[in-house]
Amino acid sequence: MFELIDVNDLASLAKIIGGNLVGGNRRFKYITTDSRKISQDSLFLALIGEKYDGHDFCETAIEAGAQAYISTKEISNYAGIVVEDTYMALLKMARYQQQQVNPKTLAITGSNGKTTLKEMVAHILDLHELIKTKDNENNQFGIPFTVLRLKRETRFLVLECGARKLGDFDLISQYLKFDLVAITNISNSHIEIFENQANIIKTKTKLLDGIADGGTFIDGAFEDW
């Protein structure tokens, strides 16, 4: 569950995520992807994962008290926002949140050492001004969810970025910006999924496309770079 800064109605949100408003405007406070955690002031986002499809729970969420939904298809007699891709909608909300706060952002990837480096950096920074990746929420969903936890007072954002397959960072690097990208190392971790080390390198280095103007790359993997 997360809260967007200065966005509390469907019409405003539809502009941010490029969706079509259906069934009239509604006000909300929180956005959730879990139909089991619905409050009277929440909006349900139907994400699609490897083992679930949030669209199966849209009506359940509304019946549980959600004000509206974000989905790829219209649900008759209910207010909502229809988009082409709900994951893209999630990334657009994360981009909006990052732009509103504009924290110094560090993205960490690599085959090993990501969590250790994240915790070391977080230990140095003021925890009251910091948002960091929780536990292992470092995949293509966990990264935007972490960004969406930003508050106005946040000064630093530390993202641990783990890839599960080729292309996991393609959209992440398109929608989010990083002041600093650190690659700890490259090994053959998950080679059975990536098939070869070239695909691992291609996936990890894709984060470099998200470096903001004037940003920095810390190379812990490629001696010849």
C-alpha positions as protocol buffer text, in pm:
chain_id: "A"
residue {
  index: 1
  type: MET
  ca { x: 0 y: 0 z: 0 }
}
residue {
  index: 2
  type: PHE
  ca { x: 139 y: 341 z: -94 }
}
residue {
  index: 3
  type: GLU
  ca { x: 32 y: 704 z: -114 }
}
residue {
  index: 4
  type: LEU
  ca { x: 107 y: 939 z: -403 }
}
residue {
  index: 5
  type: ILE
  ca { x: 211 y: 1293 z: -319 }
}
residue {
  index: 6
  type: ASP
  ca { x: -64 y: 1547 z: -397 }
}
residue {
  index: 7
  type: VAL
  ca { x: -274 y: 1297 z: -593 }
}
residue {
  index: 8
  type: ASN
  ca { x: -605 y: 1192 z: -442 }
}
residue {
  index: 9
  type: ASP
  ca { x: -856 y: 1160 z: -725 }
}
residue {
  index: 10
  type: LEU
  ca { x: -890 y: 939 z: -1033 }
}
residue {
  index: 11
  type: ALA
  ca { x: -888 y: 1223 z: -1287 }
}
residue {
  index: 12
  type: SER
  ca { x: -548 y: 1348 z: -1167 }
}
residue {
  index: 13
  type: LEU
  ca { x: -405 y: 997 z: -1155 }
}
residue {
  index: 14
  type: ALA
  ca { x: -533 y: 913 z: -1504 }
}
residue {
  index: 15
  type: LYS
  ca { x: -323 y: 1197 z: -1645 }
}
residue {
  index: 16
  type: ILE
  ca { x: -10 y: 1069 z: -1472 }
}
residue {
  index: 17
  type: ILE
  ca { x: -42 y: 710 z: -1591 }
}
residue {
  index: 18
  type: GLY
  ca { x: -197 y: 785 z: -1931 }
}
residue {
  index: 19
  type: GLY
  ca { x: -519 y: 596 z: -1866 }
}
residue {
  index: 20
  type: ASN
  ca { x: -884 y: 644 z: -1950 }
}
residue {
  index: 21
  type: LEU
  ca { x: -1118 y: 742 z: -1668 }
}
residue {
  index: 22
  type: VAL
  ca { x: -1441 y: 540 z: -1662 }
}
residue {
  index: 23
  type: GLY
  ca { x: -1743 y: 552 z: -1433 }
}
residue {
  index: 24
  type: GLY
  ca { x: -1682 y: 901 z: -1298 }
}
residue {
  index: 25
  type: ASN
  ca { x: -1420 y: 1061 z: -1075 }
}
residue {
  index: 26
  type: ARG
  ca { x: -1358 y: 927 z: -725 }
}
residue {
  index: 27
  type: ARG
  ca { x: -1132 y: 1035 z: -442 }
}
residue {
  index: 28
  type: PHE
  ca { x: -888 y: 799 z: -273 }
}
residue {
  index: 29
  type: LYS
  ca { x: -586 y: 812 z: -41 }
}
residue {
  index: 30
  type: TYR
  ca { x: -399 y: 485 z: -80 }
}
residue {
  index: 31
  type: ILE
  ca { x: -319 y: 251 z: -368 }
}
residue {
  index: 32
  type: THR
  ca { x: -283 y: -121 z: -306 }
}
residue {
  index: 33
  type: THR
  ca { x: -212 y: -432 z: -513 }
}
residue {
  index: 34
  type: ASP
  ca { x: -342 y: -673 z: -248 }
}
residue {
  index: 35
  type: SER
  ca { x: -717 y: -733 z: -249 }
}
residue {
  index: 36
  type: ARG
  ca { x: -685 y: -869 z: 106 }
}
residue {
  index: 37
  type: LYS
  ca { x: -569 y: -529 z: 233 }
}
residue {
  index: 38
  type: ILE
  ca { x: -848 y: -300 z: 123 }
}
residue {
  index: 39
  type: SER
  ca { x: -956 y: 11 z: 313 }
}
residue {
  index: 40
  type: GLN
  ca { x: -1247 y: 244 z: 244 }
}
residue {
  index: 41
  type: ASP
  ca { x: -1013 y: 509 z: 98 }
}
residue {
  index: 42
  type: SER
  ca { x: -804 y: 281 z: -122 }
}
residue {
  index: 43
  type: LEU
  ca { x: -764 y: 218 z: -495 }
}
residue {
  index: 44
  type: PHE
  ca { x: -687 y: -132 z: -628 }
}
residue {
  index: 45
  type: LEU
  ca { x: -412 y: -179 z: -888 }
}
residue {
  index: 46
  type: ALA
  ca { x: -438 y: -507 z: -1082 }
}
residue {
  index: 47
  type: LEU
  ca { x: -80 y: -618 z: -1143 }
}
residue {
  index: 48
  type: ILE
  ca { x: 13 y: -934 z: -1330 }
}
residue {
  index: 49
  type: GLY
  ca { x: 290 y: -1153 z: -1189 }
}
residue {
  index: 50
  type: GLU
  ca { x: 438 y: -1488 z: -1284 }
}
residue {
  index: 51
  type: LYS
  ca { x: 187 y: -1679 z: -1072 }
}
residue {
  index: 52
  type: TYR
  ca { x: -107 y: -1442 z: -1035 }
}
residue {
  index: 53
  type: ASP
  ca { x: -327 y: -1196 z: -1223 }
}
residue {
  index: 54
  type: GLY
  ca { x: -464 y: -908 z: -1018 }
}
residue {
  index: 55
  type: HIS
  ca { x: -749 y: -866 z: -1266 }
}
residue {
  index: 56
  type: ASP
  ca { x: -906 y: -1174 z: -1113 }
}
residue {
  index: 57
  type: PHE
  ca { x: -951 y: -979 z: -789 }
}
residue {
  index: 58
  type: CYS
  ca { x: -1074 y: -638 z: -908 }
}
residue {
  index: 59
  type: GLU
  ca { x: -1440 y: -696 z: -826 }
}
residue {
  index: 60
  type: THR
  ca { x: -1347 y: -862 z: -497 }
}
residue {
  index: 61
  type: ALA
  ca { x: -1144 y: -555 z: -402 }
}
residue {
  index: 62
  type: ILE
  ca { x: -1427 y: -316 z: -486 }
}
residue {
  index: 63
  type: GLU
  ca { x: -1679 y: -526 z: -299 }
}
residue {
  index: 64
  type: ALA
  ca { x: -1441 y: -514 z: -1 }
}
residue {
  index: 65
  type: GLY
  ca { x: -1456 y: -134 z: -7 }
}
residue {
  index: 66
  type: ALA
  ca { x: -1204 y: -6 z: -263 }
}
residue {
  index: 67
  type: GLN
  ca { x: -1312 y: 321 z: -423 }
}
residue {
  index: 68
  type: ALA
  ca { x: -1203 y: 218 z: -772 }
}
residue {
  index: 69
  type: TYR
  ca { x: -955 y: 14 z: -975 }
}
residue {
  index: 70
  type: ILE
  ca { x: -671 y: 39 z: -1227 }
}
residue {
  index: 71
  type: SER
  ca { x: -703 y: -236 z: -1485 }
}
residue {
  index: 72
  type: THR
  ca { x: -650 y: -323 z: -1850 }
}
residue {
  index: 73
  type: LYS
  ca { x: -1023 y: -369 z: -1899 }
}
residue {
  index: 74
  type: GLU
  ca { x: -1334 y: -185 z: -1793 }
}
residue {
  index: 75
  type: ILE
  ca { x: -1552 y: -330 z: -1521 }
}
residue {
  index: 76
  type: SER
  ca { x: -1917 y: -243 z: -1572 }
}
residue {
  index: 77
  type: ASN
  ca { x: -2087 y: -23 z: -1311 }
}
residue {
  index: 78
  type: TYR
  ca { x: -1762 y: 57 z: -1129 }
}
residue {
  index: 79
  type: ALA
  ca { x: -1534 y: 362 z: -1142 }
}
residue {
  index: 80
  type: GLY
  ca { x: -1177 y: 308 z: -1248 }
}
residue {
  index: 81
  type: ILE
  ca { x: -889 y: 382 z: -1481 }
}
residue {
  index: 82
  type: VAL
  ca { x: -826 y: 161 z: -1783 }
}
residue {
  index: 83
  type: VAL
  ca { x: -466 y: 136 z: -1906 }
}
residue {
  index: 84
  type: GLU
  ca { x: -284 y: -73 z: -2167 }
}
residue {
  index: 85
  type: ASP
  ca { x: -44 y: -222 z: -1911 }
}
residue {
  index: 86
  type: THR
  ca { x: -76 y: -204 z: -1533 }
}
residue {
  index: 87
  type: TYR
  ca { x: 298 y: -257 z: -1478 }
}
residue {
  index: 88
  type: MET
  ca { x: 367 y: 48 z: -1694 }
}
residue {
  index: 89
  type: ALA
  ca { x: 114 y: 236 z: -1481 }
}
residue {
  index: 90
  type: LEU
  ca { x: 311 y: 134 z: -1172 }
}
residue {
  index: 91
  type: LEU
  ca { x: 636 y: 262 z: -1324 }
}
residue {
  index: 92
  type: LYS
  ca { x: 473 y: 591 z: -1425 }
}
residue {
  index: 93
  type: MET
  ca { x: 354 y: 641 z: -1068 }
}
residue {
  index: 94
  type: ALA
  ca { x: 703 y: 565 z: -940 }
}
residue {
  index: 95
  type: ARG
  ca { x: 851 y: 816 z: -1185 }
}
residue {
  index: 96
  type: TYR
  ca { x: 602 y: 1078 z: -1069 }
}
residue {
  index: 97
  type: GLN
  ca { x: 687 y: 1014 z: -703 }
}
residue {
  index: 98
  type: GLN
  ca { x: 1061 y: 1037 z: -766 }
}
residue {
  index: 99
  type: GLN
  ca { x: 1017 y: 1362 z: -958 }
}
residue {
  index: 100
  type: GLN
  ca { x: 814 y: 1517 z: -675 }
}
residue {
  index: 101
  type: VAL
  ca { x: 1076 y: 1438 z: -412 }
}
residue {
  index: 102
  type: ASN
  ca { x: 1395 y: 1440 z: -623 }
}
residue {
  index: 103
  type: PRO
  ca { x: 1612 y: 1250 z: -372 }
}
residue {
  index: 104
  type: LYS
  ca { x: 1974 y: 1161 z: -434 }
}
residue {
  index: 105
  type: THR
  ca { x: 1929 y: 814 z: -578 }
}
residue {
  index: 106
  type: LEU
  ca { x: 2173 y: 523 z: -570 }
}
residue {
  index: 107
  type: ALA
  ca { x: 2099 y: 206 z: -767 }
}
residue {
  index: 108
  type: ILE
  ca { x: 2306 y: -101 z: -678 }
}
residue {
  index: 109
  type: THR
  ca { x: 2326 y: -417 z: -887 }
}
residue {
  index: 110
  type: GLY
  ca { x: 2567 y: -704 z: -937 }
}
residue {
  index: 111
  type: SER
  ca { x: 2584 y: -1077 z: -890 }
}
residue {
  index: 112
  type: ASN
  ca { x: 2695 y: -1060 z: -527 }
}
residue {
  index: 113
  type: GLY
  ca { x: 2727 y: -800 z: -252 }
}
residue {
  index: 114
  type: LYS
  ca { x: 2422 y: -587 z: -335 }
}
residue {
  index: 115
  type: THR
  ca { x: 2258 y: -616 z: 5 }
}
residue {
  index: 116
  type: THR
  ca { x: 2586 y: -564 z: 192 }
}
residue {
  index: 117
  type: LEU
  ca { x: 2663 y: -246 z: 0 }
}
residue {
  index: 118
  type: LYS
  ca { x: 2306 y: -120 z: 44 }
}
residue {
  index: 119
  type: GLU
  ca { x: 2324 y: -167 z: 420 }
}
residue {
  index: 120
  type: MET
  ca { x: 2668 y: -6 z: 443 }
}
residue {
  index: 121
  type: VAL
  ca { x: 2548 y: 304 z: 258 }
}
residue {
  index: 122
  type: ALA
  ca { x: 2228 y: 319 z: 463 }
}
residue {
  index: 123
  type: HIS
  ca { x: 2431 y: 298 z: 785 }
}
residue {
  index: 124
  type: ILE
  ca { x: 2626 y: 608 z: 682 }
}
residue {
  index: 125
  type: LEU
  ca { x: 2321 y: 813 z: 588 }
}
residue {
  index: 126
  type: ASP
  ca { x: 2057 y: 961 z: 819 }
}
residue {
  index: 127
  type: LEU
  ca { x: 1785 y: 697 z: 850 }
}
residue {
  index: 128
  type: HIS
  ca { x: 1523 y: 967 z: 905 }
}
residue {
  index: 129
  type: GLU
  ca { x: 1594 y: 1103 z: 556 }
}
residue {
  index: 130
  type: LEU
  ca { x: 1643 y: 770 z: 383 }
}
residue {
  index: 131
  type: ILE
  ca { x: 1430 y: 517 z: 196 }
}
residue {
  index: 132
  type: LYS
  ca { x: 1601 y: 187 z: 110 }
}
residue {
  index: 133
  type: THR
  ca { x: 1500 y: -146 z: -39 }
}
residue {
  index: 134
  type: LYS
  ca { x: 1337 y: -373 z: 220 }
}
residue {
  index: 135
  type: ASP
  ca { x: 1473 y: -726 z: 261 }
}
residue {
  index: 136
  type: ASN
  ca { x: 1471 y: -889 z: -84 }
}
residue {
  index: 137
  type: GLU
  ca { x: 1218 y: -659 z: -251 }
}
residue {
  index: 138
  type: ASN
  ca { x: 1466 y: -590 z: -527 }
}
residue {
  index: 139
  type: ASN
  ca { x: 1297 y: -725 z: -840 }
}
residue {
  index: 140
  type: GLN
  ca { x: 1110 y: -543 z: -1117 }
}
residue {
  index: 141
  type: PHE
  ca { x: 815 y: -495 z: -884 }
}
residue {
  index: 142
  type: GLY
  ca { x: 1005 y: -427 z: -562 }
}
residue {
  index: 143
  type: ILE
  ca { x: 1209 y: -146 z: -718 }
}
residue {
  index: 144
  type: PRO
  ca { x: 910 y: 78 z: -809 }
}
residue {
  index: 145
  type: PHE
  ca { x: 736 y: -16 z: -483 }
}
residue {
  index: 146
  type: THR
  ca { x: 1042 y: 114 z: -295 }
}
residue {
  index: 147
  type: VAL
  ca { x: 1036 y: 440 z: -492 }
}
residue {
  index: 148
  type: LEU
  ca { x: 666 y: 480 z: -414 }
}
residue {
  index: 149
  type: ARG
  ca { x: 747 y: 483 z: -41 }
}
residue {
  index: 150
  type: LEU
  ca { x: 918 y: 822 z: -85 }
}
residue {
  index: 151
  type: LYS
  ca { x: 800 y: 1109 z: 135 }
}
residue {
  index: 152
  type: ARG
  ca { x: 858 y: 1480 z: 88 }
}
residue {
  index: 153
  type: GLU
  ca { x: 1125 y: 1480 z: 356 }
}
residue {
  index: 154
  type: THR
  ca { x: 1325 y: 1198 z: 195 }
}
residue {
  index: 155
  type: ARG
  ca { x: 1673 y: 1308 z: 86 }
}
residue {
  index: 156
  type: PHE
  ca { x: 1826 y: 973 z: -10 }
}
residue {
  index: 157
  type: LEU
  ca { x: 1695 y: 671 z: -200 }
}
residue {
  index: 158
  type: VAL
  ca { x: 1902 y: 352 z: -202 }
}
residue {
  index: 159
  type: LEU
  ca { x: 1778 y: 85 z: -440 }
}
residue {
  index: 160
  type: GLU
  ca { x: 1898 y: -273 z: -448 }
}
residue {
  index: 161
  type: CYS
  ca { x: 1832 y: -402 z: -800 }
}
residue {
  index: 162
  type: GLY
  ca { x: 1823 y: -774 z: -864 }
}
residue {
  index: 163
  type: ALA
  ca { x: 1751 y: -923 z: -1206 }
}
residue {
  index: 164
  type: ARG
  ca { x: 1575 y: -1255 z: -1255 }
}
residue {
  index: 165
  type: LYS
  ca { x: 1584 y: -1264 z: -1633 }
}
residue {
  index: 166
  type: LEU
  ca { x: 1708 y: -1082 z: -1942 }
}
residue {
  index: 167
  type: GLY
  ca { x: 1538 y: -744 z: -1982 }
}
residue {
  index: 168
  type: ASP
  ca { x: 1431 y: -695 z: -1620 }
}
residue {
  index: 169
  type: PHE
  ca { x: 1590 y: -348 z: -1606 }
}
residue {
  index: 170
  type: ASP
  ca { x: 1486 y: -224 z: -1951 }
}
residue {
  index: 171
  type: LEU
  ca { x: 1176 y: -37 z: -1832 }
}
residue {
  index: 172
  type: ILE
  ca { x: 1322 y: 45 z: -1490 }
}
residue {
  index: 173
  type: SER
  ca { x: 1604 y: 241 z: -1653 }
}
residue {
  index: 174
  type: GLN
  ca { x: 1358 y: 410 z: -1888 }
}
residue {
  index: 175
  type: TYR
  ca { x: 1127 y: 547 z: -1618 }
}
residue {
  index: 176
  type: LEU
  ca { x: 1356 y: 602 z: -1317 }
}
residue {
  index: 177
  type: LYS
  ca { x: 1668 y: 818 z: -1285 }
}
residue {
  index: 178
  type: PHE
  ca { x: 1978 y: 751 z: -1079 }
}
residue {
  index: 179
  type: ASP
  ca { x: 2243 y: 992 z: -956 }
}
residue {
  index: 180
  type: LEU
  ca { x: 2474 y: 698 z: -896 }
}
residue {
  index: 181
  type: VAL
  ca { x: 2479 y: 343 z: -1028 }
}
residue {
  index: 182
  type: ALA
  ca { x: 2710 y: 86 z: -866 }
}
residue {
  index: 183
  type: ILE
  ca { x: 2779 y: -257 z: -1013 }
}
residue {
  index: 184
  type: THR
  ca { x: 2947 y: -468 z: -748 }
}
residue {
  index: 185
  type: ASN
  ca { x: 3060 y: -756 z: -969 }
}
residue {
  index: 186
  type: ILE
  ca { x: 2952 y: -994 z: -1243 }
}
residue {
  index: 187
  type: SER
  ca { x: 2961 y: -1372 z: -1202 }
}
residue {
  index: 188
  type: ASN
  ca { x: 2770 y: -1670 z: -1336 }
}
residue {
  index: 189
  type: SER
  ca { x: 2490 y: -1646 z: -1080 }
}
residue {
  index: 190
  type: HIS
  ca { x: 2159 y: -1762 z: -1232 }
}
residue {
  index: 191
  type: ILE
  ca { x: 2341 y: -1864 z: -1549 }
}
residue {
  index: 192
  type: GLU
  ca { x: 2078 y: -2136 z: -1596 }
}
residue {
  index: 193
  type: ILE
  ca { x: 1821 y: -1860 z: -1651 }
}
residue {
  index: 194
  type: PHE
  ca { x: 2032 y: -1609 z: -1841 }
}
residue {
  index: 195
  type: GLU
  ca { x: 2195 y: -1886 z: -2053 }
}
residue {
  index: 196
  type: ASN
  ca { x: 2531 y: -1707 z: -2076 }
}
residue {
  index: 197
  type: GLN
  ca { x: 2736 y: -1438 z: -1906 }
}
residue {
  index: 198
  type: ALA
  ca { x: 2685 y: -1197 z: -2195 }
}
residue {
  index: 199
  type: ASN
  ca { x: 2314 y: -1181 z: -2112 }
}
residue {
  index: 200
  type: ILE
  ca { x: 2395 y: -1121 z: -1745 }
}
residue {
  index: 201
  type: ILE
  ca { x: 2622 y: -831 z: -1839 }
}
residue {
  index: 202
  type: LYS
  ca { x: 2364 y: -691 z: -2082 }
}
residue {
  index: 203
  type: THR
  ca { x: 2095 y: -700 z: -1814 }
}
residue {
  index: 204
  type: LYS
  ca { x: 2302 y: -551 z: -1531 }
}
residue {
  index: 205
  type: THR
  ca { x: 2452 y: -270 z: -1741 }
}
residue {
  index: 206
  type: LYS
  ca { x: 2108 y: -165 z: -1865 }
}
residue {
  index: 207
  type: LEU
  ca { x: 2076 y: 36 z: -1542 }
}
residue {
  index: 208
  type: LEU
  ca { x: 2341 y: 270 z: -1680 }
}
residue {
  index: 209
  type: ASP
  ca { x: 2079 y: 401 z: -1924 }
}
residue {
  index: 210
  type: GLY
  ca { x: 1901 y: 550 z: -1622 }
}
residue {
  index: 211
  type: ILE
  ca { x: 2192 y: 761 z: -1500 }
}
residue {
  index: 212
  type: ALA
  ca { x: 2082 y: 1125 z: -1474 }
}
residue {
  index: 213
  type: ASP
  ca { x: 2278 y: 1407 z: -1636 }
}
residue {
  index: 214
  type: GLY
  ca { x: 2589 y: 1459 z: -1428 }
}
residue {
  index: 215
  type: GLY
  ca { x: 2544 y: 1120 z: -1261 }
}
residue {
  index: 216
  type: THR
  ca { x: 2818 y: 872 z: -1174 }
}
residue {
  index: 217
  type: PHE
  ca { x: 2897 y: 506 z: -1237 }
}
residue {
  index: 218
  type: ILE
  ca { x: 3096 y: 304 z: -983 }
}
residue {
  index: 219
  type: ASP
  ca { x: 3254 y: 11 z: -1161 }
}
residue {
  index: 220
  type: GLY
  ca { x: 3323 y: -289 z: -943 }
}
residue {
  index: 221
  type: ALA
  ca { x: 3298 y: -542 z: -1224 }
}
residue {
  index: 222
  type: PHE
  ca { x: 3475 y: -435 z: -1542 }
}
residue {
  index: 223
  type: GLU
  ca { x: 3845 y: -361 z: -1510 }
}
residue {
  index: 224
  type: ASP
  ca { x: 3874 y: -247 z: -1871 }
}
residue {
  index: 225
  type: TRP
  ca { x: 3599 y: 16 z: -1849 }
}
